[in-house]
């Protein structure tokens, strides 16, 4: 499986705002995640549930910008800026690096988020 191709495909899906679809398509069942807010998931179904809840709380997508991606072996890093208005009246503006480790089947087995600011 060509990891670079899957990184480009996954980043393209995320860029459209279809973050739940990206997890469903590209995550392995045993994938884990961690973010800079100390939130973690231990499998794909937890991440799908987390992303469905997050996506459901978005009132408006003001912009999703994919800046760059790099791939080295089975590790990728993608830089994004996310700009959302939330249903609770708050605003989210994240500039982050998403680091992923991929398995031999071309699925994400670990994803970690870093604040790029």
PDB file of C-alpha atoms in Angstrom:
ATOM      1  CA  UNK A   1       0.000   0.000   0.000  1.00  0.00           C
ATOM      2  CA  UNK A   2       1.319   3.438  -0.923  1.00  0.00           C
ATOM      3  CA  UNK A   3       1.190   5.493   2.281  1.00  0.00           C
ATOM      4  CA  UNK A   4       1.905   8.757   0.463  1.00  0.00           C
ATOM      5  CA  UNK A   5      -1.173   8.248  -1.729  1.00  0.00           C
ATOM      6  CA  UNK A   6      -3.313   7.488   1.329  1.00  0.00           C
ATOM      7  CA  UNK A   7      -2.025  10.591   3.124  1.00  0.00           C
ATOM      8  CA  UNK A   8      -3.027  12.732   0.139  1.00  0.00           C
ATOM      9  CA  UNK A   9      -6.430  11.037  -0.059  1.00  0.00           C
ATOM     10  CA  UNK A  10      -7.098  11.351   3.668  1.00  0.00           C
ATOM     11  CA  UNK A  11      -6.013  14.993   3.760  1.00  0.00           C
ATOM     12  CA  UNK A  12      -8.283  15.731   0.802  1.00  0.00           C
ATOM     13  CA  UNK A  13     -11.263  14.217   2.675  1.00  0.00           C
ATOM     14  CA  UNK A  14     -10.413  16.181   5.852  1.00  0.00           C
ATOM     15  CA  UNK A  15     -10.126  19.363   3.752  1.00  0.00           C
ATOM     16  CA  UNK A  16     -13.778  19.001   2.732  1.00  0.00           C
ATOM     17  CA  UNK A  17     -14.839  18.848   6.385  1.00  0.00           C
ATOM     18  CA  UNK A  18     -15.781  15.167   6.213  1.00  0.00           C
ATOM     19  CA  UNK A  19     -13.703  14.274   9.270  1.00  0.00           C
ATOM     20  CA  UNK A  20     -15.939  11.375  10.321  1.00  0.00           C
ATOM     21  CA  UNK A  21     -15.648   9.860   6.842  1.00  0.00           C
ATOM     22  CA  UNK A  22     -11.853  10.212   6.989  1.00  0.00           C
ATOM     23  CA  UNK A  23     -11.714   8.239  10.241  1.00  0.00           C
ATOM     24  CA  UNK A  24     -14.099   5.567   8.937  1.00  0.00           C
ATOM     25  CA  UNK A  25     -12.118   5.101   5.725  1.00  0.00           C
ATOM     26  CA  UNK A  26      -8.514   5.408   6.854  1.00  0.00           C
ATOM     27  CA  UNK A  27      -8.300   4.246  10.488  1.00  0.00           C
ATOM     28  CA  UNK A  28      -7.418   0.695  11.515  1.00  0.00           C
ATOM     29  CA  UNK A  29      -9.748  -0.879  14.104  1.00  0.00           C
ATOM     30  CA  UNK A  30      -7.029  -0.657  16.792  1.00  0.00           C
ATOM     31  CA  UNK A  31      -6.008   2.963  16.024  1.00  0.00           C
ATOM     32  CA  UNK A  32      -5.212   5.230  18.968  1.00  0.00           C
ATOM     33  CA  UNK A  33      -5.296   9.014  19.125  1.00  0.00           C
ATOM     34  CA  UNK A  34      -4.008  11.734  21.443  1.00  0.00           C
ATOM     35  CA  UNK A  35      -4.219  15.510  21.360  1.00  0.00           C
ATOM     36  CA  UNK A  36      -2.563  18.411  23.111  1.00  0.00           C
ATOM     37  CA  UNK A  37      -5.598  18.696  25.405  1.00  0.00           C
ATOM     38  CA  UNK A  38      -4.801  15.266  26.879  1.00  0.00           C
ATOM     39  CA  UNK A  39      -7.822  13.650  25.213  1.00  0.00           C
ATOM     40  CA  UNK A  40      -7.244  10.148  23.878  1.00  0.00           C
ATOM     41  CA  UNK A  41      -9.067   7.332  22.134  1.00  0.00           C
ATOM     42  CA  UNK A  42      -8.031   3.689  22.128  1.00  0.00           C
ATOM     43  CA  UNK A  43      -9.796   2.356  19.012  1.00  0.00           C
ATOM     44  CA  UNK A  44     -11.510   3.362  15.787  1.00  0.00           C
ATOM     45  CA  UNK A  45     -15.059   3.214  17.161  1.00  0.00           C
ATOM     46  CA  UNK A  46     -14.167   5.635  19.991  1.00  0.00           C
ATOM     47  CA  UNK A  47     -12.635   8.033  17.464  1.00  0.00           C
ATOM     48  CA  UNK A  48     -15.693   7.818  15.196  1.00  0.00           C
ATOM     49  CA  UNK A  49     -17.909   8.589  18.190  1.00  0.00           C
ATOM     50  CA  UNK A  50     -15.663  11.503  19.234  1.00  0.00           C
ATOM     51  CA  UNK A  51     -15.615  12.971  15.706  1.00  0.00           C
ATOM     52  CA  UNK A  52     -19.380  12.534  15.253  1.00  0.00           C
ATOM     53  CA  UNK A  53     -19.926  14.486  18.472  1.00  0.00           C
ATOM     54  CA  UNK A  54     -17.473  17.179  17.430  1.00  0.00           C
ATOM     55  CA  UNK A  55     -18.883  17.488  13.898  1.00  0.00           C
ATOM     56  CA  UNK A  56     -22.400  17.693  15.329  1.00  0.00           C
ATOM     57  CA  UNK A  57     -21.396  20.669  17.474  1.00  0.00           C
ATOM     58  CA  UNK A  58     -20.192  22.760  14.503  1.00  0.00           C
ATOM     59  CA  UNK A  59     -22.580  25.523  13.433  1.00  0.00           C
ATOM     60  CA  UNK A  60     -20.475  26.798  10.522  1.00  0.00           C
ATOM     61  CA  UNK A  61     -17.238  25.865   8.814  1.00  0.00           C
ATOM     62  CA  UNK A  62     -15.473  29.134   8.037  1.00  0.00           C
ATOM     63  CA  UNK A  63     -12.480  27.405   6.532  1.00  0.00           C
ATOM     64  CA  UNK A  64     -10.267  24.349   6.484  1.00  0.00           C
ATOM     65  CA  UNK A  65      -6.853  24.911   4.966  1.00  0.00           C
ATOM     66  CA  UNK A  66      -4.425  22.104   4.247  1.00  0.00           C
ATOM     67  CA  UNK A  67      -0.970  23.657   4.147  1.00  0.00           C
ATOM     68  CA  UNK A  68       1.505  20.799   3.728  1.00  0.00           C
ATOM     69  CA  UNK A  69       2.027  17.078   4.240  1.00  0.00           C
ATOM     70  CA  UNK A  70       5.228  15.093   4.529  1.00  0.00           C
ATOM     71  CA  UNK A  71       5.775  11.342   4.565  1.00  0.00           C
ATOM     72  CA  UNK A  72       8.813   9.496   5.894  1.00  0.00           C
ATOM     73  CA  UNK A  73       8.463   5.730   5.826  1.00  0.00           C
ATOM     74  CA  UNK A  74       5.246   4.870   7.647  1.00  0.00           C
ATOM     75  CA  UNK A  75       4.964   8.264   9.405  1.00  0.00           C
ATOM     76  CA  UNK A  76       3.207  11.326   8.021  1.00  0.00           C
ATOM     77  CA  UNK A  77       2.664  14.872   9.246  1.00  0.00           C
ATOM     78  CA  UNK A  78      -0.031  17.148   7.872  1.00  0.00           C
ATOM     79  CA  UNK A  79      -0.444  20.829   8.677  1.00  0.00           C
ATOM     80  CA  UNK A  80      -3.971  22.245   8.775  1.00  0.00           C
ATOM     81  CA  UNK A  81      -5.807  25.358   9.910  1.00  0.00           C
ATOM     82  CA  UNK A  82      -9.399  24.800  11.067  1.00  0.00           C
ATOM     83  CA  UNK A  83     -11.819  27.695  11.580  1.00  0.00           C
ATOM     84  CA  UNK A  84     -15.252  26.826  13.012  1.00  0.00           C
ATOM     85  CA  UNK A  85     -18.199  28.585  14.623  1.00  0.00           C
ATOM     86  CA  UNK A  86     -19.686  26.262  17.216  1.00  0.00           C
ATOM     87  CA  UNK A  87     -23.355  25.815  18.109  1.00  0.00           C
ATOM     88  CA  UNK A  88     -22.665  26.974  21.670  1.00  0.00           C
ATOM     89  CA  UNK A  89     -21.559  30.374  20.302  1.00  0.00           C
ATOM     90  CA  UNK A  90     -17.831  29.751  20.718  1.00  0.00           C
ATOM     91  CA  UNK A  91     -15.276  29.868  17.943  1.00  0.00           C
ATOM     92  CA  UNK A  92     -12.519  27.365  17.217  1.00  0.00           C
ATOM     93  CA  UNK A  93      -9.390  28.359  15.326  1.00  0.00           C
ATOM     94  CA  UNK A  94      -6.792  25.599  15.309  1.00  0.00           C
ATOM     95  CA  UNK A  95      -3.483  25.641  13.497  1.00  0.00           C
ATOM     96  CA  UNK A  96      -2.223  22.131  14.034  1.00  0.00           C
ATOM     97  CA  UNK A  97       0.085  19.383  12.911  1.00  0.00           C
ATOM     98  CA  UNK A  98      -1.480  15.936  12.640  1.00  0.00           C
ATOM     99  CA  UNK A  99       1.113  13.167  12.980  1.00  0.00           C
ATOM    100  CA  UNK A 100       0.041   9.723  11.817  1.00  0.00           C
ATOM    101  CA  UNK A 101       1.642   6.299  11.912  1.00  0.00           C
ATOM    102  CA  UNK A 102       0.397   3.931   9.222  1.00  0.00           C
ATOM    103  CA  UNK A 103       0.343   0.115   9.112  1.00  0.00           C
ATOM    104  CA  UNK A 104       1.286  -2.078   6.137  1.00  0.00           C
ATOM    105  CA  UNK A 105      -2.354  -2.145   4.965  1.00  0.00           C
ATOM    106  CA  UNK A 106      -2.353   1.649   4.560  1.00  0.00           C
ATOM    107  CA  UNK A 107      -4.454   2.353   7.665  1.00  0.00           C
ATOM    108  CA  UNK A 108      -3.724   4.810  10.469  1.00  0.00           C
ATOM    109  CA  UNK A 109      -2.738   3.044  13.684  1.00  0.00           C
ATOM    110  CA  UNK A 110      -1.803   6.148  15.661  1.00  0.00           C
ATOM    111  CA  UNK A 111      -2.781   9.789  15.232  1.00  0.00           C
ATOM    112  CA  UNK A 112      -1.550  12.641  17.396  1.00  0.00           C
ATOM    113  CA  UNK A 113      -2.360  16.360  17.220  1.00  0.00           C
ATOM    114  CA  UNK A 114       0.083  19.161  17.973  1.00  0.00           C
ATOM    115  CA  UNK A 115      -0.665  22.864  18.300  1.00  0.00           C
ATOM    116  CA  UNK A 116       1.367  24.513  15.508  1.00  0.00           C
ATOM    117  CA  UNK A 117       1.192  28.015  17.009  1.00  0.00           C
TER     118      UNK A 117
END
